[in-house]
Amino acid sequence: RAAAPAPTARCRARADGFGAMGDDGAEGEAPRCVGCGRRVRTLFVQYSPGNIRLMKCDVCKAVADPYIECEFMIILIDLILHKTRAYRHLLFNKLHIGSSLDKGILCQFILMHIVLDA
């Protein structure tokens, strides 16, 4: 009987390639659970390319960020419906506010939110 494959030594925090958080990640950049907003150590564990396991939040016991596997159109629909989970996914787990590109995206995101809310 074969044993389950061990997770890679460095758990990645993002599936989109915008950065990976290993054991050396700063606390300020730690991903958050989209359900309760608490910080989690990692969002998923990658066993092999294309084989990931979503991690659960220790506080609310739900999947920390199910939007990792969703296409952008699903996220956009949830943003239009003003679902808090979708906003938390974009703000905490997708964007790094330090880069100038993400600051521009954040400004567009705020403008889009105001337009959709009106």
mmCIF file of C-alpha atoms in Angstrom:
data_model
loop_
_atom_site.group_PDB
_atom_site.id
_atom_site.type_symbol
_atom_site.label_atom_id
_atom_site.label_comp_id
_atom_site.label_asym_id
_atom_site.label_seq_id
_atom_site.Cartn_x
_atom_site.Cartn_y
_atom_site.Cartn_z
ATOM 1 C CA ARG A 1 0.000 0.000 0.000
ATOM 2 C CA ALA A 2 1.484 3.308 -1.095
ATOM 3 C CA ALA A 3 1.718 6.148 1.384
ATOM 4 C CA ALA A 4 0.163 9.508 0.589
ATOM 5 C CA PRO A 5 2.654 11.897 -1.020
ATOM 6 C CA ALA A 6 4.211 14.321 1.380
ATOM 7 C CA PRO A 7 3.495 18.008 0.805
ATOM 8 C CA THR A 8 6.252 20.086 -0.666
ATOM 9 C CA ALA A 9 8.608 21.654 1.818
ATOM 10 C CA ARG A 10 7.349 25.083 0.928
ATOM 11 C CA CYS A 11 3.584 25.542 1.062
ATOM 12 C CA ARG A 12 2.372 28.119 -1.373
ATOM 13 C CA ALA A 13 -0.140 30.755 -0.253
ATOM 14 C CA ARG A 14 -1.366 31.680 -3.727
ATOM 15 C CA ALA A 15 -2.446 29.767 -6.765
ATOM 16 C CA ASP A 16 -2.205 32.734 -9.109
ATOM 17 C CA GLY A 17 1.590 32.958 -9.183
ATOM 18 C CA PHE A 18 1.739 36.428 -7.613
ATOM 19 C CA GLY A 19 3.919 35.211 -4.814
ATOM 20 C CA ALA A 20 4.414 32.252 -2.598
ATOM 21 C CA MET A 21 4.577 32.275 1.126
ATOM 22 C CA GLY A 22 6.777 29.720 2.758
ATOM 23 C CA ASP A 23 7.933 29.472 6.318
ATOM 24 C CA ASP A 24 9.831 32.736 5.886
ATOM 25 C CA GLY A 25 6.699 34.809 5.045
ATOM 26 C CA ALA A 26 6.034 37.932 7.057
ATOM 27 C CA GLU A 27 3.061 38.006 9.399
ATOM 28 C CA GLY A 28 1.692 41.106 7.688
ATOM 29 C CA GLU A 29 1.479 39.223 4.388
ATOM 30 C CA ALA A 30 -0.160 36.093 5.792
ATOM 31 C CA PRO A 31 -3.313 35.074 3.918
ATOM 32 C CA ARG A 32 -6.689 35.298 5.604
ATOM 33 C CA CYS A 33 -9.726 33.084 5.816
ATOM 34 C CA VAL A 34 -12.460 34.561 3.628
ATOM 35 C CA GLY A 35 -15.156 33.336 6.022
ATOM 36 C CA CYS A 36 -14.075 34.795 9.353
ATOM 37 C CA GLY A 37 -11.204 37.098 8.323
ATOM 38 C CA ARG A 38 -8.627 35.508 10.655
ATOM 39 C CA ARG A 39 -5.073 34.879 9.496
ATOM 40 C CA VAL A 40 -4.222 31.361 8.345
ATOM 41 C CA ARG A 41 -0.812 29.806 7.862
ATOM 42 C CA THR A 42 -1.448 28.710 4.284
ATOM 43 C CA LEU A 43 -4.377 28.480 1.887
ATOM 44 C CA PHE A 44 -3.424 25.195 0.265
ATOM 45 C CA VAL A 45 -0.781 22.495 0.132
ATOM 46 C CA GLN A 46 0.567 21.465 -3.258
ATOM 47 C CA TYR A 47 1.427 17.765 -3.487
ATOM 48 C CA SER A 48 2.368 17.826 -7.158
ATOM 49 C CA PRO A 49 1.668 20.116 -10.113
ATOM 50 C CA GLY A 50 -2.100 20.265 -10.490
ATOM 51 C CA ASN A 51 -2.719 18.352 -7.250
ATOM 52 C CA ILE A 52 -3.546 20.686 -4.381
ATOM 53 C CA ARG A 53 -5.494 20.386 -1.152
ATOM 54 C CA LEU A 54 -7.346 23.413 0.201
ATOM 55 C CA MET A 55 -6.684 24.019 3.872
ATOM 56 C CA LYS A 56 -9.325 24.699 6.530
ATOM 57 C CA CYS A 57 -9.404 27.616 8.938
ATOM 58 C CA ASP A 58 -8.691 26.675 12.550
ATOM 59 C CA VAL A 59 -11.318 29.105 13.853
ATOM 60 C CA CYS A 60 -14.403 28.617 11.649
ATOM 61 C CA LYS A 61 -13.489 25.099 10.392
ATOM 62 C CA ALA A 62 -14.432 26.035 6.795
ATOM 63 C CA VAL A 63 -12.193 26.042 3.713
ATOM 64 C CA ALA A 64 -9.998 29.115 4.133
ATOM 65 C CA ASP A 65 -10.333 30.397 0.540
ATOM 66 C CA PRO A 66 -12.456 28.404 -1.924
ATOM 67 C CA TYR A 67 -12.038 31.177 -4.516
ATOM 68 C CA ILE A 68 -8.541 29.849 -5.309
ATOM 69 C CA GLU A 69 -10.123 27.302 -7.633
ATOM 70 C CA CYS A 70 -12.733 29.663 -9.124
ATOM 71 C CA GLU A 71 -12.487 31.478 -12.412
ATOM 72 C CA PHE A 72 -12.553 35.265 -12.403
ATOM 73 C CA MET A 73 -16.125 35.410 -13.773
ATOM 74 C CA ILE A 74 -17.424 33.598 -10.676
ATOM 75 C CA ILE A 75 -15.529 36.017 -8.452
ATOM 76 C CA LEU A 76 -16.864 38.966 -10.468
ATOM 77 C CA ILE A 77 -20.453 37.753 -10.035
ATOM 78 C CA ASP A 78 -19.921 37.452 -6.284
ATOM 79 C CA LEU A 79 -18.436 40.972 -6.240
ATOM 80 C CA ILE A 80 -21.515 42.316 -8.017
ATOM 81 C CA LEU A 81 -23.652 40.547 -5.403
ATOM 82 C CA HIS A 82 -21.509 42.215 -2.685
ATOM 83 C CA LYS A 83 -20.422 38.981 -1.031
ATOM 84 C CA THR A 84 -17.928 39.697 1.725
ATOM 85 C CA ARG A 85 -16.006 36.505 1.023
ATOM 86 C CA ALA A 86 -15.191 37.614 -2.545
ATOM 87 C CA TYR A 87 -13.953 41.015 -1.344
ATOM 88 C CA ARG A 88 -11.757 39.381 1.310
ATOM 89 C CA HIS A 89 -10.303 37.062 -1.339
ATOM 90 C CA LEU A 90 -9.287 39.970 -3.554
ATOM 91 C CA LEU A 91 -8.046 42.314 -0.851
ATOM 92 C CA PHE A 92 -6.192 39.898 1.430
ATOM 93 C CA ASN A 93 -5.254 36.870 -0.645
ATOM 94 C CA LYS A 94 -4.839 38.227 -4.177
ATOM 95 C CA LEU A 95 -3.367 41.743 -4.035
ATOM 96 C CA HIS A 96 -0.032 42.892 -2.638
ATOM 97 C CA ILE A 97 -0.561 46.606 -1.966
ATOM 98 C CA GLY A 98 3.200 47.280 -2.006
ATOM 99 C CA SER A 99 3.539 47.197 -5.797
ATOM 100 C CA SER A 100 2.465 50.115 -7.993
ATOM 101 C CA LEU A 101 0.524 47.790 -10.308
ATOM 102 C CA ASP A 102 -1.600 46.542 -7.434
ATOM 103 C CA LYS A 103 -2.193 50.111 -6.212
ATOM 104 C CA GLY A 104 -3.697 50.894 -9.619
ATOM 105 C CA ILE A 105 -5.806 47.746 -9.476
ATOM 106 C CA LEU A 106 -6.934 48.702 -5.971
ATOM 107 C CA CYS A 107 -7.989 52.164 -7.173
ATOM 108 C CA GLN A 108 -9.961 50.590 -10.026
ATOM 109 C CA PHE A 109 -11.455 48.110 -7.583
ATOM 110 C CA ILE A 110 -12.647 50.900 -5.255
ATOM 111 C CA LEU A 111 -14.119 52.826 -8.193
ATOM 112 C CA MET A 112 -15.869 49.673 -9.438
ATOM 113 C CA HIS A 113 -17.266 49.036 -5.948
ATOM 114 C CA ILE A 114 -18.680 52.575 -5.743
ATOM 115 C CA VAL A 115 -20.276 52.246 -9.190
ATOM 116 C CA LEU A 116 -21.764 48.829 -8.395
ATOM 117 C CA ASP A 117 -23.033 50.047 -5.040
ATOM 118 C CA ALA A 118 -24.755 53.047 -6.648
#
